[in-house]
PDB file of C-alpha atoms in Angstrom:
ATOM      1  CA  MET A   1      -8.798 -31.754 -26.858  1.00  0.00           C
ATOM      2  CA  GLU A   2      -7.876 -32.098 -30.514  1.00  0.00           C
ATOM      3  CA  PRO A   3      -8.870 -35.270 -32.364  1.00  0.00           C
ATOM      4  CA  ARG A   4      -6.180 -37.921 -32.656  1.00  0.00           C
ATOM      5  CA  SER A   5      -6.207 -37.496 -36.428  1.00  0.00           C
ATOM      6  CA  ALA A   6      -4.172 -34.298 -36.064  1.00  0.00           C
ATOM      7  CA  GLU A   7      -0.472 -34.933 -36.500  1.00  0.00           C
ATOM      8  CA  PRO A   8       1.532 -34.381 -33.308  1.00  0.00           C
ATOM      9  CA  GLY A   9       2.881 -30.854 -33.225  1.00  0.00           C
ATOM     10  CA  THR A  10       0.543 -29.453 -35.894  1.00  0.00           C
ATOM     11  CA  VAL A  11      -2.061 -28.053 -33.486  1.00  0.00           C
ATOM     12  CA  ARG A  12      -1.148 -25.162 -31.206  1.00  0.00           C
ATOM     13  CA  PRO A  13      -3.770 -25.031 -28.466  1.00  0.00           C
ATOM     14  CA  GLY A  14      -3.977 -22.501 -25.662  1.00  0.00           C
ATOM     15  CA  GLY A  15      -5.187 -22.454 -22.076  1.00  0.00           C
ATOM     16  CA  ARG A  16      -5.434 -25.666 -20.119  1.00  0.00           C
ATOM     17  CA  THR A  17      -4.700 -27.826 -23.159  1.00  0.00           C
ATOM     18  CA  ALA A  18      -1.411 -25.976 -23.672  1.00  0.00           C
ATOM     19  CA  ARG A  19      -0.510 -26.495 -20.024  1.00  0.00           C
ATOM     20  CA  VAL A  20      -1.274 -30.207 -20.311  1.00  0.00           C
ATOM     21  CA  ARG A  21       0.877 -30.460 -23.430  1.00  0.00           C
ATOM     22  CA  ALA A  22       3.768 -28.660 -21.747  1.00  0.00           C
ATOM     23  CA  ALA A  23       3.577 -30.916 -18.698  1.00  0.00           C
ATOM     24  CA  VAL A  24       3.405 -34.079 -20.784  1.00  0.00           C
ATOM     25  CA  LEU A  25       6.310 -33.062 -23.008  1.00  0.00           C
ATOM     26  CA  GLN A  26       8.424 -32.167 -19.986  1.00  0.00           C
ATOM     27  CA  ALA A  27       7.646 -35.568 -18.470  1.00  0.00           C
ATOM     28  CA  ALA A  28       8.384 -37.333 -21.743  1.00  0.00           C
ATOM     29  CA  GLY A  29      11.749 -35.607 -22.007  1.00  0.00           C
ATOM     30  CA  ASP A  30      12.622 -36.612 -18.455  1.00  0.00           C
ATOM     31  CA  ALA A  31      11.656 -40.213 -19.138  1.00  0.00           C
ATOM     32  CA  LEU A  32      13.648 -40.322 -22.371  1.00  0.00           C
ATOM     33  CA  ALA A  33      16.728 -38.893 -20.689  1.00  0.00           C
ATOM     34  CA  GLU A  34      16.474 -41.526 -17.978  1.00  0.00           C
ATOM     35  CA  GLY A  35      15.635 -44.649 -19.950  1.00  0.00           C
ATOM     36  CA  GLY A  36      15.554 -44.014 -23.691  1.00  0.00           C
ATOM     37  CA  LEU A  37      12.668 -44.799 -26.025  1.00  0.00           C
ATOM     38  CA  ALA A  38      12.419 -48.355 -24.714  1.00  0.00           C
ATOM     39  CA  GLY A  39      11.582 -46.960 -21.289  1.00  0.00           C
ATOM     40  CA  LEU A  40       9.073 -44.413 -22.563  1.00  0.00           C
ATOM     41  CA  ASP A  41       5.674 -45.591 -21.376  1.00  0.00           C
ATOM     42  CA  LEU A  42       2.616 -43.402 -21.942  1.00  0.00           C
ATOM     43  CA  ALA A  43       1.055 -44.379 -18.623  1.00  0.00           C
ATOM     44  CA  ASP A  44       4.267 -43.445 -16.806  1.00  0.00           C
ATOM     45  CA  VAL A  45       4.413 -40.130 -18.661  1.00  0.00           C
ATOM     46  CA  ALA A  46       0.830 -39.407 -17.635  1.00  0.00           C
ATOM     47  CA  ARG A  47       1.718 -40.155 -14.006  1.00  0.00           C
ATOM     48  CA  ARG A  48       4.792 -37.924 -14.129  1.00  0.00           C
ATOM     49  CA  ALA A  49       2.801 -35.107 -15.729  1.00  0.00           C
ATOM     50  CA  ASP A  50      -0.137 -35.605 -13.330  1.00  0.00           C
ATOM     51  CA  VAL A  51      -2.659 -35.881 -16.163  1.00  0.00           C
ATOM     52  CA  GLY A  52      -5.097 -38.596 -17.107  1.00  0.00           C
ATOM     53  CA  ARG A  53      -3.799 -41.567 -19.050  1.00  0.00           C
ATOM     54  CA  THR A  54      -6.738 -41.307 -21.447  1.00  0.00           C
ATOM     55  CA  THR A  55      -5.656 -37.791 -22.365  1.00  0.00           C
ATOM     56  CA  VAL A  56      -2.145 -38.927 -23.229  1.00  0.00           C
ATOM     57  CA  TYR A  57      -3.264 -41.994 -25.198  1.00  0.00           C
ATOM     58  CA  ARG A  58      -5.914 -40.031 -27.097  1.00  0.00           C
ATOM     59  CA  ARG A  59      -3.660 -37.181 -28.102  1.00  0.00           C
ATOM     60  CA  TRP A  60      -0.313 -38.903 -28.764  1.00  0.00           C
ATOM     61  CA  GLY A  61      -1.279 -42.531 -29.280  1.00  0.00           C
ATOM     62  CA  THR A  62       2.221 -44.030 -29.269  1.00  0.00           C
ATOM     63  CA  PRO A  63       5.624 -43.295 -27.723  1.00  0.00           C
ATOM     64  CA  SER A  64       6.978 -42.349 -31.151  1.00  0.00           C
ATOM     65  CA  GLY A  65       4.096 -39.910 -31.643  1.00  0.00           C
ATOM     66  CA  LEU A  66       4.966 -38.331 -28.309  1.00  0.00           C
ATOM     67  CA  VAL A  67       8.640 -38.068 -29.290  1.00  0.00           C
ATOM     68  CA  ALA A  68       7.652 -36.412 -32.572  1.00  0.00           C
ATOM     69  CA  ASP A  69       5.711 -33.730 -30.723  1.00  0.00           C
ATOM     70  CA  LEU A  70       8.535 -33.299 -28.218  1.00  0.00           C
ATOM     71  CA  LEU A  71      11.015 -32.660 -31.038  1.00  0.00           C
ATOM     72  CA  ALA A  72       8.644 -30.194 -32.697  1.00  0.00           C
ATOM     73  CA  ASP A  73       8.360 -28.308 -29.428  1.00  0.00           C
ATOM     74  CA  MET A  74      12.128 -28.351 -28.901  1.00  0.00           C
ATOM     75  CA  ALA A  75      12.673 -26.842 -32.340  1.00  0.00           C
ATOM     76  CA  GLU A  76      10.212 -24.054 -31.563  1.00  0.00           C
ATOM     77  CA  GLN A  77      11.758 -23.313 -28.163  1.00  0.00           C
ATOM     78  CA  SER A  78      15.368 -23.225 -29.394  1.00  0.00           C
ATOM     79  CA  LEU A  79      17.192 -19.919 -29.300  1.00  0.00           C
ATOM     80  CA  PRO A  80      17.339 -17.776 -32.457  1.00  0.00           C
ATOM     81  CA  ARG A  81      20.580 -17.448 -34.397  1.00  0.00           C
ATOM     82  CA  ALA A  82      23.304 -15.009 -33.454  1.00  0.00           C
ATOM     83  CA  ARG A  83      24.120 -11.902 -35.490  1.00  0.00           C
ATOM     84  CA  THR A  84      27.758 -11.009 -34.808  1.00  0.00           C
ATOM     85  CA  GLY A  85      28.512  -9.511 -38.225  1.00  0.00           C
ATOM     86  CA  THR A  86      31.130 -12.103 -39.161  1.00  0.00           C
ATOM     87  CA  LEU A  87      30.916 -15.705 -40.289  1.00  0.00           C
ATOM     88  CA  ALA A  88      33.457 -16.811 -37.677  1.00  0.00           C
ATOM     89  CA  GLY A  89      31.518 -15.124 -34.893  1.00  0.00           C
ATOM     90  CA  ASP A  90      28.168 -16.478 -36.020  1.00  0.00           C
ATOM     91  CA  LEU A  91      29.375 -20.067 -36.404  1.00  0.00           C
ATOM     92  CA  ARG A  92      31.218 -19.918 -33.086  1.00  0.00           C
ATOM     93  CA  ALA A  93      27.952 -18.862 -31.442  1.00  0.00           C
ATOM     94  CA  ASN A  94      26.179 -21.745 -33.173  1.00  0.00           C
ATOM     95  CA  ALA A  95      28.806 -24.241 -32.054  1.00  0.00           C
ATOM     96  CA  ARG A  96      28.672 -23.033 -28.458  1.00  0.00           C
ATOM     97  CA  LEU A  97      24.891 -23.298 -28.427  1.00  0.00           C
ATOM     98  CA  VAL A  98      25.100 -26.901 -29.652  1.00  0.00           C
ATOM     99  CA  GLN A  99      27.876 -27.618 -27.146  1.00  0.00           C
ATOM    100  CA  ARG A 100      25.879 -26.268 -24.196  1.00  0.00           C
ATOM    101  CA  THR A 101      22.871 -28.297 -25.252  1.00  0.00           C
ATOM    102  CA  LEU A 102      24.730 -31.577 -25.655  1.00  0.00           C
ATOM    103  CA  ALA A 103      26.763 -31.081 -22.462  1.00  0.00           C
ATOM    104  CA  ASP A 104      23.622 -30.424 -20.425  1.00  0.00           C
ATOM    105  CA  PRO A 105      22.968 -33.283 -17.964  1.00  0.00           C
ATOM    106  CA  ARG A 106      19.383 -33.640 -19.184  1.00  0.00           C
ATOM    107  CA  GLN A 107      19.569 -32.593 -22.830  1.00  0.00           C
ATOM    108  CA  GLY A 108      22.631 -34.654 -23.688  1.00  0.00           C
ATOM    109  CA  PRO A 109      21.075 -37.994 -22.657  1.00  0.00           C
ATOM    110  CA  LEU A 110      17.797 -36.910 -24.233  1.00  0.00           C
ATOM    111  CA  PHE A 111      19.421 -36.376 -27.632  1.00  0.00           C
ATOM    112  CA  LYS A 112      21.299 -39.662 -27.334  1.00  0.00           C
ATOM    113  CA  ALA A 113      18.003 -41.442 -26.688  1.00  0.00           C
ATOM    114  CA  VAL A 114      16.210 -39.774 -29.586  1.00  0.00           C
ATOM    115  CA  ILE A 115      19.052 -40.420 -32.041  1.00  0.00           C
ATOM    116  CA  ALA A 116      19.205 -44.067 -30.977  1.00  0.00           C
ATOM    117  CA  ALA A 117      15.438 -44.378 -31.348  1.00  0.00           C
ATOM    118  CA  ALA A 118      15.528 -42.809 -34.808  1.00  0.00           C
ATOM    119  CA  THR A 119      17.731 -45.621 -36.124  1.00  0.00           C
ATOM    120  CA  GLY A 120      14.887 -48.087 -35.706  1.00  0.00           C
ATOM    121  CA  ASN A 121      11.698 -46.043 -35.876  1.00  0.00           C
ATOM    122  CA  ASP A 122      10.587 -44.197 -39.017  1.00  0.00           C
ATOM    123  CA  GLU A 123       8.305 -41.749 -37.221  1.00  0.00           C
ATOM    124  CA  THR A 124      11.044 -40.747 -34.807  1.00  0.00           C
ATOM    125  CA  ALA A 125      13.558 -40.503 -37.658  1.00  0.00           C
ATOM    126  CA  SER A 126      11.229 -38.217 -39.613  1.00  0.00           C
ATOM    127  CA  ALA A 127      10.656 -36.016 -36.560  1.00  0.00           C
ATOM    128  CA  LEU A 128      14.396 -35.804 -35.889  1.00  0.00           C
ATOM    129  CA  ARG A 129      15.083 -34.761 -39.490  1.00  0.00           C
ATOM    130  CA  LEU A 130      12.440 -32.060 -39.197  1.00  0.00           C
ATOM    131  CA  PHE A 131      14.021 -30.837 -35.952  1.00  0.00           C
ATOM    132  CA  TYR A 132      17.446 -30.493 -37.552  1.00  0.00           C
ATOM    133  CA  ASP A 133      16.040 -29.012 -40.763  1.00  0.00           C
ATOM    134  CA  THR A 134      14.358 -26.348 -38.624  1.00  0.00           C
ATOM    135  CA  ARG A 135      17.525 -25.540 -36.715  1.00  0.00           C
ATOM    136  CA  VAL A 136      19.723 -25.497 -39.826  1.00  0.00           C
ATOM    137  CA  ALA A 137      17.247 -23.183 -41.552  1.00  0.00           C
ATOM    138  CA  GLU A 138      17.428 -20.833 -38.557  1.00  0.00           C
ATOM    139  CA  TRP A 139      21.226 -20.503 -38.882  1.00  0.00           C
ATOM    140  CA  GLU A 140      21.590 -20.748 -42.669  1.00  0.00           C
ATOM    141  CA  PRO A 141      21.192 -16.975 -43.227  1.00  0.00           C
ATOM    142  CA  CYS A 142      24.475 -16.284 -41.415  1.00  0.00           C
ATOM    143  CA  VAL A 143      26.296 -18.284 -44.107  1.00  0.00           C
ATOM    144  CA  ARG A 144      24.258 -16.786 -46.932  1.00  0.00           C
ATOM    145  CA  GLU A 145      25.082 -13.304 -45.649  1.00  0.00           C
ATOM    146  CA  ALA A 146      28.770 -14.254 -45.539  1.00  0.00           C
ATOM    147  CA  VAL A 147      28.560 -15.194 -49.227  1.00  0.00           C
ATOM    148  CA  GLU A 148      26.909 -11.845 -49.965  1.00  0.00           C
ATOM    149  CA  ARG A 149      29.690 -10.022 -48.053  1.00  0.00           C
ATOM    150  CA  GLY A 150      32.317 -11.856 -50.073  1.00  0.00           C
ATOM    151  CA  GLU A 151      33.606 -13.893 -47.114  1.00  0.00           C
ATOM    152  CA  LEU A 152      32.779 -17.157 -48.891  1.00  0.00           C
ATOM    153  CA  PRO A 153      32.804 -18.279 -52.538  1.00  0.00           C
ATOM    154  CA  GLU A 154      29.687 -18.023 -54.654  1.00  0.00           C
ATOM    155  CA  GLY A 155      27.838 -21.330 -54.839  1.00  0.00           C
ATOM    156  CA  THR A 156      28.608 -22.323 -51.235  1.00  0.00           C
ATOM    157  CA  ASP A 157      26.038 -24.794 -49.896  1.00  0.00           C
ATOM    158  CA  THR A 158      24.897 -22.764 -46.921  1.00  0.00           C
ATOM    159  CA  HIS A 159      23.029 -25.597 -45.220  1.00  0.00           C
ATOM    160  CA  GLU A 160      26.042 -27.918 -45.405  1.00  0.00           C
ATOM    161  CA  VAL A 161      28.247 -25.323 -43.744  1.00  0.00           C
ATOM    162  CA  VAL A 162      25.855 -25.108 -40.784  1.00  0.00           C
ATOM    163  CA  ARG A 163      25.676 -28.894 -40.520  1.00  0.00           C
ATOM    164  CA  SER A 164      29.453 -29.123 -40.531  1.00  0.00           C
ATOM    165  CA  VAL A 165      29.642 -27.054 -37.352  1.00  0.00           C
ATOM    166  CA  SER A 166      27.649 -29.426 -35.170  1.00  0.00           C
ATOM    167  CA  ALA A 167      28.796 -32.707 -36.733  1.00  0.00           C
ATOM    168  CA  PRO A 168      32.060 -33.002 -34.736  1.00  0.00           C
ATOM    169  CA  LEU A 169      30.204 -32.231 -31.510  1.00  0.00           C
ATOM    170  CA  TYR A 170      27.638 -34.963 -32.092  1.00  0.00           C
ATOM    171  CA  TYR A 171      30.457 -37.349 -32.976  1.00  0.00           C
ATOM    172  CA  ARG A 172      32.054 -36.649 -29.596  1.00  0.00           C
ATOM    173  CA  LEU A 173      28.744 -37.102 -27.815  1.00  0.00           C
ATOM    174  CA  LEU A 174      27.955 -40.432 -29.439  1.00  0.00           C
ATOM    175  CA  THR A 175      31.307 -42.121 -29.880  1.00  0.00           C
ATOM    176  CA  THR A 176      34.227 -40.815 -27.842  1.00  0.00           C
ATOM    177  CA  GLY A 177      32.959 -39.828 -24.420  1.00  0.00           C
ATOM    178  CA  ALA A 178      35.379 -36.874 -24.537  1.00  0.00           C
ATOM    179  CA  ALA A 179      34.426 -33.664 -22.788  1.00  0.00           C
ATOM    180  CA  LEU A 180      32.164 -31.341 -24.723  1.00  0.00           C
ATOM    181  CA  ASP A 181      33.601 -27.974 -23.762  1.00  0.00           C
ATOM    182  CA  GLU A 182      33.837 -24.555 -25.374  1.00  0.00           C
ATOM    183  CA  ALA A 183      37.257 -25.413 -26.788  1.00  0.00           C
ATOM    184  CA  ALA A 184      35.715 -28.285 -28.756  1.00  0.00           C
ATOM    185  CA  ALA A 185      32.958 -25.981 -29.970  1.00  0.00           C
ATOM    186  CA  ASP A 186      35.420 -23.309 -31.070  1.00  0.00           C
ATOM    187  CA  ARG A 187      37.523 -25.861 -32.975  1.00  0.00           C
ATOM    188  CA  ALA A 188      34.447 -27.168 -34.768  1.00  0.00           C
ATOM    189  CA  ALA A 189      33.449 -23.648 -35.793  1.00  0.00           C
ATOM    190  CA  ALA A 190      36.970 -22.726 -36.908  1.00  0.00           C
ATOM    191  CA  ALA A 191      37.240 -25.893 -39.005  1.00  0.00           C
ATOM    192  CA  ALA A 192      33.896 -25.184 -40.668  1.00  0.00           C
ATOM    193  CA  VAL A 193      34.912 -21.611 -41.474  1.00  0.00           C
ATOM    194  CA  ALA A 194      38.281 -22.689 -42.902  1.00  0.00           C
ATOM    195  CA  ALA A 195      36.710 -25.392 -45.050  1.00  0.00           C
ATOM    196  CA  ALA A 196      33.998 -23.059 -46.303  1.00  0.00           C
ATOM    197  CA  ARG A 197      36.494 -20.336 -47.190  1.00  0.00           C
ATOM    198  CA  ALA A 198      38.587 -22.902 -49.075  1.00  0.00           C
ATOM    199  CA  GLY A 199      35.570 -23.797 -51.196  1.00  0.00           C
ATOM    200  CA  ALA A 200      34.942 -27.231 -49.698  1.00  0.00           C
ATOM    201  CA  TYR A 201      31.188 -26.625 -49.690  1.00  0.00           C
ATOM    202  CA  VAL A 202      30.828 -25.120 -53.158  1.00  0.00           C
ATOM    203  CA  THR A 203      28.283 -27.195 -55.044  1.00  0.00           C
ATOM    204  CA  ALA A 204      29.139 -28.934 -58.277  1.00  0.00           C
ATOM    205  CA  ASP A 205      26.595 -26.853 -60.207  1.00  0.00           C
ATOM    206  CA  ALA A 206      27.827 -23.497 -58.868  1.00  0.00           C
ATOM    207  CA  PRO A 207      28.467 -20.936 -61.615  1.00  0.00           C
ATOM    208  CA  ALA A 208      32.082 -20.720 -62.706  1.00  0.00           C
ATOM    209  CA  LYS A 209      34.029 -17.486 -62.179  1.00  0.00           C
ATOM    210  CA  GLN A 210      34.362 -15.328 -65.296  1.00  0.00           C
TER     211      GLN A 210
END
């Protein structure tokens, strides 16, 4: 077992230790989906995962440390970006992936719990930012390639375009209670494409056209 000094998610063990980590993270995700961060108890996670409490306390230390490792693992396990050959197709695929995740009966509540926890816990907030930075970086090349193909203006902020796809879907999840279906995903993608093509995401320091 790695020493507690290692940051959660920075060590990638194999064998039994990997199986223990997988079981604990699965249990932590279940607990978060059911009761949020306030209901995340390391002893309960150990019981759910059928591992020793000492193992969980030694490796993760705190509920927020466990959430940080869970988010790191989720980023690693997420599906790679689509390659449809068009910006509209790529962003639609991105939106539908986000929609399926947030509409999932386990993943939706899990993300709600983590986002709520991040508003009051710096470690969780940092881990959540890293999760989204990882996912945005995975999809950013589809926007960059669209700029190179001439589909979008030079100077387009590629990361902001990707973020704009999922933002309406998270807003629905957290505020409206409206259904998260493929139609909502497709509208979010279409709006992002239209705004990007209109130059809404061109940065202020982008080079001017000659």
